[in-house]
Coordinates of C-alpha atoms in Angstrom, one line a residue:
M1381 CA 17.0 -3.0 4.1
V1382 CA 14.2 -3.9 1.7
M1383 CA 11.5 -1.3 1.3
R1384 CA 8.0 -2.7 1.9
N1385 CA 4.6 -1.6 0.9
I1386 CA 1.7 -1.7 3.3
K1387 CA -2.2 -1.3 2.2
L1388 CA -4.1 -0.2 5.0
T1389 CA -8.2 -0.4 5.1
L1390 CA -9.4 1.9 7.6
A1391 CA -12.8 3.0 9.0
Y1392 CA -13.2 6.2 10.8
D1393 CA -15.6 8.6 12.5
G1394 CA -15.0 11.8 10.8
S1395 CA -17.1 13.8 13.2
E1396 CA -14.4 15.6 14.8
Y1397 CA -11.7 15.7 12.0
A1398 CA -10.6 18.7 9.8
G1399 CA -11.0 15.4 7.1
W1400 CA -8.5 13.4 5.8
Q1401 CA -5.6 15.8 4.7
V1402 CA -3.1 17.3 6.8
Q1403 CA -4.3 20.8 7.1
P1404 CA -3.6 23.7 9.5
N1405 CA -7.3 24.2 11.1
G1406 CA -7.6 21.0 12.8
V1407 CA -6.9 17.5 13.6
S1408 CA -6.9 15.4 10.2
V1409 CA -7.1 11.7 10.0
Q1410 CA -4.0 11.4 7.8
S1411 CA -1.9 13.2 10.8
C1412 CA -3.2 10.3 13.0
V1413 CA -2.5 7.8 11.1
E1414 CA 1.1 9.0 10.3
A1415 CA 1.7 9.8 13.9
A1416 CA 0.7 6.3 14.7
I1417 CA 2.7 4.5 12.0
E1418 CA 5.9 6.4 13.4
K1419 CA 5.2 5.8 16.9
L1420 CA 5.0 1.9 15.6
T1421 CA 7.9 1.7 13.4
Q1422 CA 10.2 4.5 14.4
Q1423 CA 10.3 6.0 11.1
K1424 CA 8.7 9.1 9.9
T1425 CA 6.7 8.3 6.5
G1426 CA 4.1 10.1 4.6
V1427 CA 0.5 8.3 3.6
L1428 CA -1.0 7.9 0.3
V1429 CA -4.6 7.8 0.0
A1430 CA -7.6 6.9 -2.3
G1431 CA -9.9 9.9 -1.9
R1432 CA -9.2 12.8 0.8
T1433 CA -12.6 13.0 2.6
D1434 CA -13.8 16.5 3.9
A1435 CA -14.6 17.7 7.4
G1436 CA -17.3 15.6 8.9
V1437 CA -17.2 12.9 6.2
H1438 CA -17.1 9.3 7.4
A1439 CA -15.5 5.9 6.3
L1440 CA -16.1 2.5 6.2
G1441 CA -13.2 1.1 3.5
Q1442 CA -10.9 4.0 3.2
V1443 CA -7.6 2.9 1.7
A1444 CA -3.9 4.1 2.3
S1445 CA -0.9 2.8 1.8
F1446 CA 2.9 3.6 2.9
Q1447 CA 6.4 2.5 2.5
T1448 CA 8.4 1.0 5.7
E1449 CA 11.6 -1.1 6.3
S1450 CA 9.9 -2.3 9.4
K1451 CA 9.8 -6.0 9.8
I1452 CA 6.7 -6.2 11.7
P1453 CA 4.2 -8.9 10.5
C1454 CA 1.0 -7.4 8.8
K1455 CA -0.9 -8.8 11.9
N1456 CA 1.0 -7.1 14.4
I1457 CA 1.1 -3.8 12.2
Q1458 CA -2.5 -3.7 12.7
T1459 CA -2.8 -4.5 16.4
G1460 CA 0.2 -2.3 16.8
L1461 CA -1.1 1.0 14.9
Q1462 CA -4.6 0.5 16.6
R1463 CA -2.6 1.1 20.1
F1464 CA -1.8 4.6 19.1
L1465 CA -4.9 5.6 17.2
P1466 CA -7.9 7.2 18.8
D1467 CA -11.2 5.2 19.0
S1468 CA -12.7 7.3 16.1
I1469 CA -10.3 5.2 13.9
C1470 CA -10.1 1.7 12.9
V1471 CA -7.8 -0.4 11.4
R1472 CA -9.7 -3.0 9.3
E1473 CA -7.1 -5.1 7.6
V1474 CA -3.3 -4.6 6.7
A1475 CA -1.7 -6.3 3.6
E1476 CA 1.7 -6.2 2.1
V1477 CA 1.2 -5.3 -1.6
A1478 CA 3.5 -5.1 -4.6
P1479 CA 6.0 -2.3 -4.8
D1480 CA 3.9 -0.6 -7.7
F1481 CA 0.9 -0.4 -5.5
H1482 CA -0.3 3.1 -5.0
A1483 CA -3.3 4.0 -3.0
T1484 CA -4.6 7.0 -5.3
Y1485 CA -3.6 5.9 -8.5
S1486 CA -4.0 2.1 -8.7
A1487 CA -7.8 2.8 -7.2
V1488 CA -10.0 2.0 -10.3
Q1489 CA -13.5 2.5 -8.6
K1490 CA -14.9 4.1 -5.3
R1491 CA -18.6 3.7 -3.7
Y1492 CA -19.7 6.1 -1.7
R1493 CA -23.1 6.1 0.4
Y1494 CA -25.2 9.1 1.7
V1495 CA -27.6 8.1 4.6
I1496 CA -30.8 10.4 5.5
H1497 CA -33.0 9.9 8.2
N1498 CA -36.2 10.9 6.5
S1499 CA -38.5 12.0 9.7
S1500 CA -40.1 14.7 11.4
V1501 CA -38.5 13.3 14.7
N1502 CA -34.8 13.4 14.6
F1503 CA -32.4 10.7 16.7
P1504 CA -30.2 12.7 18.9
F1505 CA -27.7 10.0 18.8
L1506 CA -27.8 9.8 14.7
K1507 CA -27.1 13.4 14.3
R1508 CA -23.8 13.2 13.6
Y1509 CA -24.1 10.1 11.2
V1510 CA -27.0 11.2 8.9
C1511 CA -28.6 13.6 7.4
E1512 CA -31.6 14.4 9.0
F1513 CA -34.6 15.7 6.7
G1514 CA -38.1 16.2 7.9
R1515 CA -40.0 16.5 4.7
P1516 CA -41.4 13.5 3.1
L1517 CA -39.1 12.3 0.2
D1518 CA -40.1 10.2 -2.9
A1519 CA -37.3 7.9 -3.1
E1520 CA -38.2 6.2 -6.0
Q1521 CA -38.3 9.5 -8.1
M1522 CA -34.8 10.5 -6.5
H1523 CA -34.2 7.1 -7.8
V1524 CA -35.5 8.0 -11.1
G1525 CA -33.7 10.9 -11.4
G1526 CA -30.4 9.6 -10.2
Q1527 CA -30.4 7.3 -13.7
H1528 CA -29.4 10.3 -15.7
L1529 CA -26.5 10.7 -14.0
L1530 CA -25.1 7.2 -15.1
G1531 CA -22.4 6.9 -17.8
K1532 CA -19.8 9.4 -18.7
H1533 CA -20.5 12.9 -18.4
D1534 CA -18.7 16.5 -17.6
F1535 CA -19.7 17.0 -13.8
R1536 CA -18.9 20.2 -13.1
C1537 CA -22.4 21.1 -12.4
F1538 CA -21.9 19.3 -9.1
E1539 CA -18.4 20.6 -8.4
S1540 CA -17.5 23.1 -5.5
H1541 CA -15.1 26.0 -6.6
F1542 CA -14.7 24.6 -10.1
P1543 CA -12.1 23.8 -11.6
N1544 CA -10.6 21.7 -9.0
K1545 CA -9.1 18.9 -11.2
A1546 CA -7.6 18.8 -14.7
T1547 CA -10.9 17.5 -15.9
S1548 CA -14.3 17.4 -14.4
V1549 CA -15.3 14.3 -17.0
R1550 CA -16.1 10.9 -14.5
T1551 CA -18.0 7.8 -15.3
V1552 CA -21.0 6.9 -13.1
K1553 CA -21.2 3.3 -12.9
E1554 CA -23.9 3.0 -10.5
L1555 CA -26.7 5.2 -8.7
T1556 CA -29.1 3.6 -6.6
V1557 CA -31.9 5.4 -4.3
Q1558 CA -33.7 3.1 -1.6
R1559 CA -35.6 3.0 1.5
T1560 CA -34.4 0.6 4.5
S1561 CA -36.0 0.3 7.7
V1562 CA -34.6 1.4 10.6
W1563 CA -31.9 -0.9 12.4
P1564 CA -34.0 -3.2 14.6
V1565 CA -32.0 -2.3 17.4
W1566 CA -33.5 1.3 17.8
G1567 CA -36.9 -0.2 17.8
A1568 CA -38.9 -1.0 21.2
D1569 CA -38.7 -4.8 20.5
P1570 CA -35.3 -6.0 20.2
G1571 CA -36.6 -9.4 19.7
L1572 CA -38.1 -8.4 16.2
S1573 CA -34.7 -8.5 14.9
H1574 CA -35.6 -10.8 12.4
S1575 CA -38.7 -9.1 10.9
T1576 CA -38.6 -5.7 9.5
S1577 CA -42.2 -5.4 8.9
S1578 CA -43.1 -3.3 11.9
S1579 CA -40.1 -1.1 11.5
P1580 CA -40.6 2.5 9.7
A1581 CA -38.6 2.8 6.7
E1582 CA -37.0 6.0 7.6
F1583 CA -34.1 5.8 6.2
I1584 CA -32.9 6.3 2.4
T1585 CA -29.6 5.5 1.2
V1586 CA -27.9 7.1 -1.9
D1587 CA -25.2 4.7 -3.2
I1588 CA -22.7 6.2 -5.9
V1589 CA -19.9 4.3 -7.7
A1590 CA -17.9 5.9 -10.0
D1591 CA -14.4 5.7 -11.4
G1592 CA -13.9 8.9 -9.2
F1593 CA -15.5 12.2 -7.6
L1594 CA -14.8 15.8 -7.8
Y1595 CA -14.3 17.8 -4.8
N1596 CA -18.2 17.7 -3.1
M1597 CA -19.5 16.2 -6.0
V1598 CA -21.7 13.2 -4.1
R1599 CA -23.0 15.9 -1.8
A1600 CA -24.3 18.0 -4.4
I1601 CA -25.9 15.4 -6.3
V1602 CA -27.6 14.3 -3.2
G1603 CA -28.7 18.2 -2.7
T1604 CA -29.8 18.1 -6.3
L1605 CA -32.1 14.7 -5.6
F1606 CA -33.8 16.4 -2.2
E1607 CA -35.3 18.5 -5.0
V1608 CA -36.7 15.9 -6.9
G1609 CA -37.8 14.0 -3.7
V1610 CA -39.7 17.0 -2.4
G1611 CA -41.3 17.2 -6.1
R1612 CA -40.1 20.7 -6.7
W1613 CA -37.9 19.3 -9.5
S1614 CA -39.1 16.4 -12.0
P1615 CA -36.1 13.7 -12.7
E1616 CA -35.8 14.7 -16.1
K1617 CA -34.7 18.3 -14.3
V1618 CA -31.4 16.2 -13.5
R1619 CA -30.5 15.6 -17.0
E1620 CA -30.8 19.2 -17.9
I1621 CA -28.5 20.4 -15.0
V1622 CA -25.6 18.1 -16.1
E1623 CA -26.1 19.2 -19.4
S1624 CA -26.0 23.0 -18.5
M1625 CA -22.7 22.1 -16.7
D1626 CA -23.5 25.0 -14.4
R1627 CA -23.2 24.7 -10.4
S1628 CA -26.0 27.2 -9.7
Q1629 CA -28.4 25.0 -11.4
A1630 CA -28.0 22.0 -9.1
G1631 CA -29.3 21.8 -5.7
A1632 CA -27.4 22.6 -2.5
T1633 CA -24.5 20.9 -0.9
A1634 CA -26.1 18.3 1.4
P1635 CA -24.5 18.1 4.7
A1636 CA -21.5 16.0 5.3
S1637 CA -22.5 13.9 8.4
G1638 CA -24.3 11.8 6.2
L1639 CA -21.9 10.6 3.6
Y1640 CA -19.4 7.4 3.9
L1641 CA -16.8 5.9 2.0
V1642 CA -17.6 2.7 1.6
Q1643 CA -15.2 0.9 -0.6
V1644 CA -12.4 1.7 -2.9
D1645 CA -11.9 -1.5 -5.6
Y1646 CA -8.4 -1.9 -7.4
G1647 CA -9.6 -4.8 -10.0
D1648 CA -7.3 -7.8 -10.1

C-alpha cells in the first residue's frame, strides 16, 4: 500500500478544550481529530501539528498532517472527518502533500491575533472569544511599543516557565495594533453594514507574525502592551523589558479567550 501524507487546515473554538495536545486533564482538539481520522479510515494514526494551542485558545487556520494508506479522495476526507467531529471543530481544507511535508517542522512562520473588546460594557455573547478590558486603551501607543519587538531577540521575558525550548531566540516579523469597529451585525441597524462611521471602534486587534513562539509568548506580550495602553508604562519600556530577559519585568499573561492562531505559512 502507498502511504499518503495529508495536510489539514482546521478552525476551532477552543473554549471547552484543554488545548490542542492530548492530556489527562480534559478533552483536547488533537484527541477529537485523531478519533475522527480513525473512524473514517479505520486506521489509528498520530497527527502532527503546527503549534500546540493552550486551553481556551482558538484557531482560524491551524495546520495538521497525518499519514494514511487510505485511498479516500481529499474532498471526501474533508466531508467525512467533519461528520465525526464536534461542531466546534471545522475542517477548512484537505490536501495531499509531499512525503517530506511536516506540519511542525516545515512551517516558516505563524500569525497570531489577539482580540480585545475595549469597552466598559461587556457583550455576554463575546465573553469566550475576546478579552474584555474596561479601561480605555491607547492603541496607537501600544502599536509604538510593539515595534520594539520587531527583529531577532531573546524573548525569555515573555516565556512562562523558562526554559521550555532549546532556545528562546525568535524573530518577530510583524506586530500591528489597531482599533476596529464592532462587526455591523451587532449594531442596532444591520442595514448600515456598508458604513462603519456610526459604529464605535470598541475592538483592538494585536497581530503578531514570527518564525516561532514561546509558551504564552503572545499573551505575555499583550499583557505588557496593556500597561502601555493604560499609560502606566512608556512604549520605550517594552525595549527595556526585552533587554532585561526577566519575565518578572513584563506584564501579566493576558486571558486565553482573546487569542487566535490565524495562519501558518510554509513558503514555497
